[in-house]
Amino acid sequence: METNSGIHIKKVYAARELLKKNIIINSKLRGYVDQKRQIYNIIKRTVFYSESDSLLLVSPRGCGKTTLVSSCLNDLEVECGGSDDYIVIHLNGLVHTDDNLALKDIIQQLHVEELDGDRISGSFSDNLFFVLQSLRSGDRTTSKAVIFILDEFHYFCNHRNQTLLYNLFDVAQSAQAPICVIGLTTRIDITEMLEKRVKSRFSHRQVMLYPNNNIAERLICIIDYLSLPEDSKLIVKPLDKHFSRLWNDKILQIFKSQKIILLVKRQLELDPSQRKLKTWLLSVISKISEENPFITEEIVEEVIGNYRDARVELLKDLSILEFCLIIAMSHHNEIYDEEPFNFEMIFKRYNKFARQNSTSQIIQRPILLKGFERLAELELIMPINSGNKAFKREYQLHNLLVTKTQVKDAANSYIGLPTDVAQWASSSLFSL
């Protein structure tokens, strides 16, 4: 016969595994009601009324673009009573690094390789012709709708001549077979990356998602993730209603603490993404053991308190010269109310600082330009109007993607940072 102690241990480990599963698998959409309605209506019109269309879904990383589109597709499947009336093609710019790879995957996902199997290993032009003929072969009353989901859309813009994008948008604009092209990207300047001929065939529909910084909604989300089911129909053995209620009461008590609320608020300001939230929730759950059968305020405080801002860590790994450029950009942002800047502006601001400090060297212009370009590669700054090749690289406008607080935090913990540079990072900007 099993002892009470053994039953309790089983409950503890069952609770831990149930919570892990809930956090990892749970993709419940939170918020974005208007955006979901807009995207769903476009997809629905393609499937039910054979109206071809295209749109771009733009947001910072981790805001829920993929979850939003998945939620729309799930609702569509429920309304259609299955997915027999349409086909969903998933492509990813990180995986499909050239148009030929993308086309081969499209053929596979369309399940037409058995009709003309040798085509899949043919040349790019053969594959392109075969796919376009497949999409155009029917009429609007008999053809299945095809929904293209292009994740990391901006990487497809780097493909040679943007041939794939051109043809997909062209089919969406003029073909008989109904298709919907949905691009998911983090680049706010994405339309500027499209070539003129591609842009002319794009519908210019854009849906923007913004990070949710509402602390009340974040706390509700956390409590939902960490709560155990109390409904007798949902309770998993060896859990019971009494244990679940006791667990949930403790969770509610923890997240009513002002100290914990402040820590959650700080974490939310640093990174509002669901991905980061799930990461530290899993860290909290991993602390559950026989010795610590319940989540405590101390455990939550320890995990969130040790949270490190990834951008601050990246700033600390920069060279001193690159970090000086970041400081100059931060100063420019505050003085000019976050107006875009180019290399020439930052070059002048750095030189002004270097001339005023005897310990700082005046670095040659080509070296500074190389450091500026590396910051763009690290995505600490982002170019705007990057599709316009009329500008020389020295005059290409950029936006800074780190905050003044992140720059100061990095300066305070940067090992070996010269004193004058550290003072520059925290000095009065309008005195410079």
Coordinates of C-alpha atoms in Angstrom, one line a residue:
M1 CA 0.0 0.0 0.0
E2 CA 1.4 3.4 -1.0
T3 CA 2.2 5.9 1.9
N4 CA 0.8 9.4 2.1
S5 CA 4.4 10.6 1.5
G6 CA 4.6 8.7 -1.8
I7 CA 1.3 9.9 -3.0
H8 CA 2.3 13.5 -2.2
I9 CA 5.6 13.1 -4.2
K10 CA 3.7 11.8 -7.1
K11 CA 1.4 14.8 -7.0
V12 CA 4.4 17.2 -7.0
Y13 CA 6.0 15.6 -10.0
A14 CA 2.6 15.2 -11.8
A15 CA 2.0 18.9 -11.3
R16 CA 5.4 19.9 -12.6
E17 CA 5.0 17.8 -15.7
L18 CA 1.5 19.1 -16.3
L19 CA 2.6 22.7 -16.0
K20 CA 5.6 22.1 -18.4
K21 CA 3.3 20.6 -21.0
N22 CA 0.8 23.5 -20.6
I23 CA 3.5 26.2 -21.0
I24 CA 5.3 24.5 -24.0
I25 CA 2.2 23.4 -25.9
N26 CA -0.2 26.2 -25.0
S27 CA -0.4 28.6 -27.9
K28 CA -3.6 30.4 -26.8
L29 CA -3.8 33.8 -28.6
R30 CA -4.0 36.7 -26.2
G31 CA -5.2 40.1 -27.5
Y32 CA -5.0 41.3 -31.1
V33 CA -8.7 40.9 -31.7
D34 CA -8.9 43.4 -34.5
Q35 CA -5.8 42.1 -36.2
K36 CA -7.1 38.6 -36.1
R37 CA -10.4 39.6 -37.5
Q38 CA -8.7 41.3 -40.4
I39 CA -6.4 38.4 -41.3
Y40 CA -9.2 35.8 -40.8
N41 CA -11.5 37.7 -43.2
I42 CA -8.8 37.9 -45.9
I43 CA -8.1 34.1 -45.6
K44 CA -11.9 33.3 -45.4
R45 CA -12.6 35.3 -48.6
T46 CA -9.9 33.4 -50.4
V47 CA -11.3 30.0 -49.4
F48 CA -15.0 30.7 -49.6
Y49 CA -15.3 33.3 -52.3
S50 CA -12.1 32.6 -54.3
E51 CA -10.7 36.1 -53.8
S52 CA -6.9 36.1 -54.1
D53 CA -5.0 38.5 -51.9
S54 CA -1.7 39.2 -50.2
L55 CA -0.7 40.9 -46.9
L56 CA 2.3 41.4 -44.6
L57 CA 2.2 40.8 -40.8
V58 CA 4.8 43.0 -39.2
S59 CA 5.9 43.1 -35.5
P60 CA 9.0 42.8 -33.3
R61 CA 10.2 39.3 -32.7
G62 CA 8.2 37.3 -30.1
C63 CA 4.9 39.3 -30.4
G64 CA 2.9 36.4 -31.7
K65 CA 2.8 36.6 -35.5
T66 CA 2.9 32.8 -36.0
T67 CA 0.5 32.2 -33.1
L68 CA -2.0 34.7 -34.7
V69 CA -1.8 33.1 -38.1
S70 CA -2.1 29.6 -36.6
S71 CA -5.2 30.7 -34.6
C72 CA -6.8 32.0 -37.8
L73 CA -6.1 28.7 -39.6
N74 CA -7.5 26.7 -36.7
D75 CA -10.7 28.8 -36.8
L76 CA -10.9 28.3 -40.5
E77 CA -10.6 24.6 -40.2
V78 CA -13.4 24.5 -37.7
E79 CA -15.7 26.6 -39.9
C80 CA -14.9 24.5 -43.0
G81 CA -15.3 21.3 -41.1
G82 CA -11.8 20.2 -42.1
S83 CA -9.1 21.4 -44.5
D84 CA -10.2 19.7 -47.7
D85 CA -11.2 22.9 -49.3
Y86 CA -7.8 24.5 -49.2
I87 CA -4.0 23.8 -48.9
V88 CA -1.6 25.6 -46.6
I89 CA 2.0 26.0 -47.8
H90 CA 4.6 26.9 -45.1
L91 CA 7.9 28.4 -46.1
N92 CA 10.6 30.0 -44.0
G93 CA 13.3 32.4 -45.2
L94 CA 15.9 30.9 -42.8
V95 CA 15.3 27.4 -44.3
H96 CA 14.6 28.2 -47.9
T97 CA 17.7 30.2 -48.7
D98 CA 17.1 30.3 -52.4
D99 CA 14.1 30.2 -54.8
N100 CA 14.9 26.7 -56.0
L101 CA 14.7 25.2 -52.5
A102 CA 11.4 27.0 -51.9
L103 CA 9.9 25.8 -55.2
K104 CA 10.8 22.2 -54.5
D105 CA 9.1 22.4 -51.1
I106 CA 6.0 24.0 -52.6
I107 CA 5.7 21.1 -55.0
Q108 CA 6.0 18.6 -52.1
Q109 CA 3.5 20.4 -49.9
L110 CA 1.1 20.7 -52.9
H111 CA 1.3 16.9 -53.1
V112 CA 1.7 17.0 -56.9
E113 CA 5.1 15.3 -57.1
E114 CA 3.4 12.0 -57.9
L115 CA 1.8 13.6 -61.0
D116 CA 5.2 14.6 -62.4
G117 CA 7.8 13.4 -60.0
D118 CA 10.8 14.2 -62.2
R119 CA 10.0 17.8 -62.1
I120 CA 11.0 18.1 -58.5
S121 CA 14.6 17.5 -59.3
G122 CA 14.6 19.6 -62.5
S123 CA 16.0 23.0 -63.1
F124 CA 14.8 26.2 -61.4
S125 CA 12.9 27.3 -64.5
D126 CA 11.2 23.9 -64.9
N127 CA 10.1 23.9 -61.3
L128 CA 8.9 27.5 -61.6
F129 CA 6.9 26.7 -64.7
F130 CA 5.4 23.6 -63.2
V131 CA 4.3 25.4 -60.0
L132 CA 2.7 28.3 -61.8
Q133 CA 0.9 26.0 -64.2
S134 CA -0.4 24.0 -61.2
L135 CA -1.7 27.1 -59.6
R136 CA -3.3 28.4 -62.8
S137 CA -4.7 25.1 -64.0
G138 CA -8.2 25.4 -62.5
D139 CA -10.9 28.0 -62.4
R140 CA -12.3 29.8 -59.4
T141 CA -15.3 27.4 -58.9
T142 CA -13.3 24.1 -58.9
S143 CA -9.8 25.0 -57.7
K144 CA -8.7 24.5 -54.1
A145 CA -7.5 27.7 -52.5
V146 CA -3.8 27.8 -51.6
I147 CA -2.6 29.8 -48.6
F148 CA 1.1 30.6 -48.6
I149 CA 2.6 31.4 -45.2
L150 CA 6.1 33.0 -45.6
D151 CA 7.8 33.2 -42.3
E152 CA 11.0 35.4 -42.0
F153 CA 9.7 37.1 -45.2
H154 CA 12.5 39.7 -45.4
Y155 CA 15.0 36.9 -46.2
F156 CA 13.0 36.1 -49.4
C157 CA 13.7 39.7 -50.4
N158 CA 17.4 38.8 -50.6
H159 CA 16.8 36.1 -53.2
R160 CA 18.1 36.9 -56.7
N161 CA 15.7 39.2 -58.6
Q162 CA 13.0 38.3 -56.0
T163 CA 11.7 35.9 -58.6
L164 CA 9.6 33.8 -56.2
L165 CA 7.9 36.8 -54.6
Y166 CA 7.2 38.3 -58.0
N167 CA 5.5 35.2 -59.3
L168 CA 3.5 34.6 -56.1
F169 CA 2.2 38.1 -56.0
D170 CA 1.6 38.0 -59.8
V171 CA -0.5 34.9 -59.4
A172 CA -2.4 36.4 -56.4
Q173 CA -3.2 39.5 -58.6
S174 CA -4.1 37.8 -61.9
A175 CA -4.4 34.0 -61.8
Q176 CA -7.7 32.1 -61.9
A177 CA -6.7 29.8 -59.0
P178 CA -7.4 31.5 -55.7
I179 CA -4.3 32.0 -53.5
C180 CA -3.5 34.1 -50.4
V181 CA 0.1 35.1 -49.7
I182 CA 0.9 36.0 -46.0
G183 CA 4.4 37.3 -45.2
L184 CA 5.6 37.4 -41.5
T185 CA 8.4 39.7 -40.8
T186 CA 10.1 41.8 -38.2
R187 CA 11.2 44.5 -40.6
I188 CA 9.1 47.7 -40.5
D189 CA 10.7 48.9 -43.7
I190 CA 9.8 45.7 -45.5
T191 CA 8.0 47.3 -48.4
E192 CA 11.1 49.3 -49.2
M193 CA 13.0 46.0 -49.6
L194 CA 10.7 44.9 -52.4
E195 CA 11.8 45.6 -56.0
K196 CA 9.6 47.9 -58.0
R197 CA 8.1 45.2 -60.1
V198 CA 7.3 43.1 -57.0
K199 CA 5.8 46.0 -55.1
S200 CA 3.5 46.8 -58.0
R201 CA 1.9 43.4 -57.7
F202 CA 1.6 43.5 -53.9
S203 CA -1.8 44.5 -52.4
H204 CA -0.1 46.8 -49.9
R205 CA -2.1 45.3 -47.0
Q206 CA 0.0 45.5 -43.8
V207 CA -1.1 44.4 -40.3
M208 CA 1.0 45.7 -37.4
L209 CA 1.4 43.9 -34.1
Y210 CA 2.8 45.9 -31.1
P211 CA 4.2 44.5 -27.9
N212 CA 1.6 44.3 -25.1
N213 CA 3.1 46.1 -22.0
N214 CA 0.0 45.9 -19.9
I215 CA 1.1 44.6 -16.5
A216 CA -2.4 43.5 -15.5
E217 CA -2.8 41.3 -18.6
R218 CA 0.8 39.9 -18.1
L219 CA -0.1 38.8 -14.5
I220 CA -3.3 37.2 -15.6
C221 CA -1.3 35.3 -18.3
I222 CA 1.3 34.1 -15.8
I223 CA -1.4 32.9 -13.3
D224 CA -3.1 31.1 -16.1
Y225 CA 0.1 29.3 -17.1
L226 CA 1.0 28.3 -13.5
S227 CA -2.5 27.2 -12.4
L228 CA -3.6 23.6 -12.2
P229 CA -7.1 22.5 -13.4
E230 CA -9.8 22.2 -10.6
D231 CA -12.5 20.8 -12.8
S232 CA -12.9 17.1 -12.0
K233 CA -13.2 16.2 -15.7
L234 CA -9.8 17.8 -16.4
I235 CA -7.8 16.7 -13.3
V236 CA -5.0 14.3 -14.2
K237 CA -4.2 11.4 -11.8
P238 CA -2.6 11.4 -9.2
L239 CA -3.8 15.1 -8.8
D240 CA -7.0 15.8 -6.9
K241 CA -9.2 18.8 -6.5
H242 CA -7.9 19.7 -3.0
F243 CA -4.3 19.7 -4.2
S244 CA -5.1 21.8 -7.2
R245 CA -7.0 24.4 -5.2
L246 CA -4.2 24.6 -2.6
W247 CA -1.7 25.1 -5.4
N248 CA -3.7 27.8 -7.2
D249 CA -4.3 29.7 -4.0
K250 CA -0.5 29.9 -3.4
I251 CA 0.0 31.1 -7.0
L252 CA -2.5 33.8 -6.6
Q253 CA -0.9 34.9 -3.3
I254 CA 2.5 35.1 -4.9
F255 CA 1.5 37.4 -7.7
K256 CA -0.4 39.7 -5.4
S257 CA 2.9 40.6 -3.8
Q258 CA 4.0 44.2 -4.7
K259 CA 7.6 43.0 -4.8
I260 CA 6.9 40.3 -7.4
I261 CA 4.6 42.7 -9.4
L262 CA 7.5 45.2 -9.7
L263 CA 9.9 42.4 -10.8
V264 CA 7.4 41.2 -13.5
K265 CA 6.9 44.8 -14.6
R266 CA 10.7 45.2 -15.1
Q267 CA 10.9 42.0 -17.0
L268 CA 7.9 43.1 -19.2
E269 CA 9.7 46.4 -20.0
L270 CA 12.9 44.6 -21.0
D271 CA 11.2 41.9 -23.1
P272 CA 7.4 41.7 -23.6
S273 CA 7.6 38.6 -25.8
Q274 CA 5.7 35.4 -24.9
R275 CA 8.9 33.4 -25.7
K276 CA 10.9 35.0 -23.0
L277 CA 8.0 34.7 -20.5
K278 CA 7.8 31.0 -21.2
T279 CA 11.5 30.7 -20.7
W280 CA 11.5 32.1 -17.2
L281 CA 8.3 30.3 -16.3
L282 CA 9.9 27.0 -17.2
S283 CA 12.9 28.0 -15.0
V284 CA 10.5 28.6 -12.1
I285 CA 8.8 25.2 -12.6
S286 CA 12.2 23.4 -12.7
K287 CA 12.8 24.5 -9.1
I288 CA 9.9 22.2 -8.0
S289 CA 11.2 19.2 -6.2
E290 CA 10.5 16.9 -3.1
E291 CA 12.2 19.5 -0.9
N292 CA 10.3 22.4 -2.6
P293 CA 6.9 21.0 -3.5
F294 CA 5.3 24.3 -4.2
I295 CA 6.3 27.5 -6.1
T296 CA 7.2 30.2 -3.6
E297 CA 7.8 33.9 -3.7
E298 CA 11.5 33.3 -3.1
I299 CA 11.8 31.1 -6.2
V300 CA 10.0 33.6 -8.4
E301 CA 12.1 36.4 -7.1
E302 CA 15.3 34.4 -7.7
V303 CA 14.5 33.5 -11.3
I304 CA 13.2 36.9 -12.4
G305 CA 15.9 38.8 -10.4
N306 CA 18.6 36.9 -12.4
Y307 CA 17.0 37.8 -15.7
R308 CA 19.5 39.4 -18.0
D309 CA 18.6 41.7 -20.9
A310 CA 20.0 40.1 -24.1
R311 CA 20.7 43.5 -25.7
V312 CA 22.6 44.7 -22.7
E313 CA 24.8 41.5 -22.8
L314 CA 25.3 42.1 -26.5
L315 CA 26.4 45.7 -25.9
K316 CA 28.9 44.6 -23.3
D317 CA 30.5 42.3 -25.9
L318 CA 31.1 45.2 -28.4
S319 CA 34.5 46.7 -28.9
I320 CA 35.1 50.1 -27.1
L321 CA 35.0 51.8 -30.5
E322 CA 31.6 50.2 -31.4
F323 CA 30.2 51.0 -28.0
C324 CA 31.3 54.7 -28.5
L325 CA 29.3 54.7 -31.7
I326 CA 26.2 53.4 -29.8
I327 CA 26.6 56.1 -27.2
A328 CA 26.8 58.8 -29.9
M329 CA 23.6 57.4 -31.4
S330 CA 21.9 57.4 -28.0
H331 CA 22.8 61.0 -27.6
H332 CA 21.6 61.9 -31.1
N333 CA 18.3 60.2 -30.3
E334 CA 17.7 62.2 -27.1
I335 CA 18.8 65.6 -28.6
Y336 CA 16.8 65.1 -31.9
D337 CA 13.8 63.2 -30.4
E338 CA 14.7 59.9 -32.0
E339 CA 15.0 61.2 -35.5
P340 CA 16.9 58.8 -37.9
F341 CA 20.6 59.3 -38.3
N342 CA 23.3 58.4 -40.8
F343 CA 26.9 57.5 -40.5
E344 CA 28.1 61.1 -41.2
M345 CA 26.1 62.5 -38.2
I346 CA 27.5 59.9 -35.8
F347 CA 31.0 60.3 -37.2
K348 CA 30.9 64.1 -36.4
R349 CA 29.5 63.4 -32.9
Y350 CA 32.2 60.8 -32.1
N351 CA 35.0 63.1 -33.3
K352 CA 33.7 65.9 -31.1
F353 CA 33.9 63.6 -28.1
A354 CA 37.3 62.4 -29.1
R355 CA 38.7 65.9 -29.5
Q356 CA 37.5 66.9 -26.0
N357 CA 39.1 63.9 -24.3
S358 CA 42.8 63.4 -24.4
T359 CA 42.6 59.6 -23.6
S360 CA 40.4 59.0 -26.7
Q361 CA 41.9 58.6 -30.1
I362 CA 40.5 60.1 -33.3
I363 CA 39.9 57.0 -35.4
Q364 CA 40.2 57.1 -39.1
R365 CA 36.9 57.3 -41.0
P366 CA 37.0 53.9 -42.8
I367 CA 37.5 52.1 -39.5
L368 CA 34.5 53.9 -37.9
L369 CA 32.4 53.1 -41.0
K370 CA 33.3 49.4 -40.6
G371 CA 32.2 49.5 -37.0
F372 CA 29.0 51.3 -38.0
E373 CA 28.2 48.5 -40.5
R374 CA 28.9 45.8 -37.9
L375 CA 26.3 47.4 -35.6
A376 CA 23.8 47.0 -38.5
E377 CA 24.8 43.4 -38.9
L378 CA 24.1 42.8 -35.2
E379 CA 20.7 44.4 -35.6
L380 CA 21.5 47.0 -33.0
I381 CA 20.6 49.6 -35.6
M382 CA 18.2 49.2 -38.5
P383 CA 18.3 50.9 -41.9
I384 CA 15.2 52.6 -43.3
N385 CA 14.5 52.9 -47.0
S386 CA 17.0 50.1 -47.5
G387 CA 15.6 49.3 -50.9
N388 CA 16.6 52.8 -52.2
K389 CA 20.1 52.3 -53.7
A390 CA 20.4 56.0 -54.7
F391 CA 21.9 56.7 -51.3
K392 CA 25.5 56.1 -50.5
R393 CA 26.0 53.9 -47.5
E394 CA 27.4 56.8 -45.5
Y395 CA 24.1 58.7 -45.9
Q396 CA 21.7 55.7 -45.5
L397 CA 19.3 56.6 -42.6
H398 CA 19.1 54.3 -39.6
N399 CA 17.2 53.9 -36.3
L400 CA 18.7 52.8 -33.0
L401 CA 17.2 49.6 -31.6
V402 CA 18.5 49.9 -28.0
T403 CA 17.2 52.3 -25.3
K404 CA 19.1 54.9 -23.3
T405 CA 18.6 52.7 -20.2
Q406 CA 20.1 49.7 -21.9
V407 CA 23.2 51.7 -22.9
K408 CA 23.6 53.0 -19.3
D409 CA 23.2 49.4 -17.9
A410 CA 25.8 48.1 -20.4
A411 CA 28.2 51.0 -19.5
N412 CA 27.9 50.3 -15.8
S413 CA 28.8 46.6 -16.2
Y414 CA 31.2 46.8 -19.1
I415 CA 34.6 45.5 -17.9
G416 CA 37.5 47.6 -18.9
L417 CA 35.5 50.5 -20.2
P418 CA 37.6 53.8 -20.0
T419 CA 36.4 56.3 -17.5
D420 CA 35.8 59.1 -20.0
V421 CA 33.6 56.7 -22.1
A422 CA 31.6 55.6 -19.1
Q423 CA 31.1 59.3 -18.1
W424 CA 30.0 60.1 -21.7
A425 CA 27.4 57.4 -21.5
S426 CA 25.8 58.9 -18.4
S427 CA 26.6 62.6 -19.0
S428 CA 24.1 65.4 -19.7
L429 CA 23.5 65.1 -23.5
F430 CA 22.7 68.7 -24.1
S431 CA 26.1 69.8 -22.9
L432 CA 27.9 67.9 -25.6

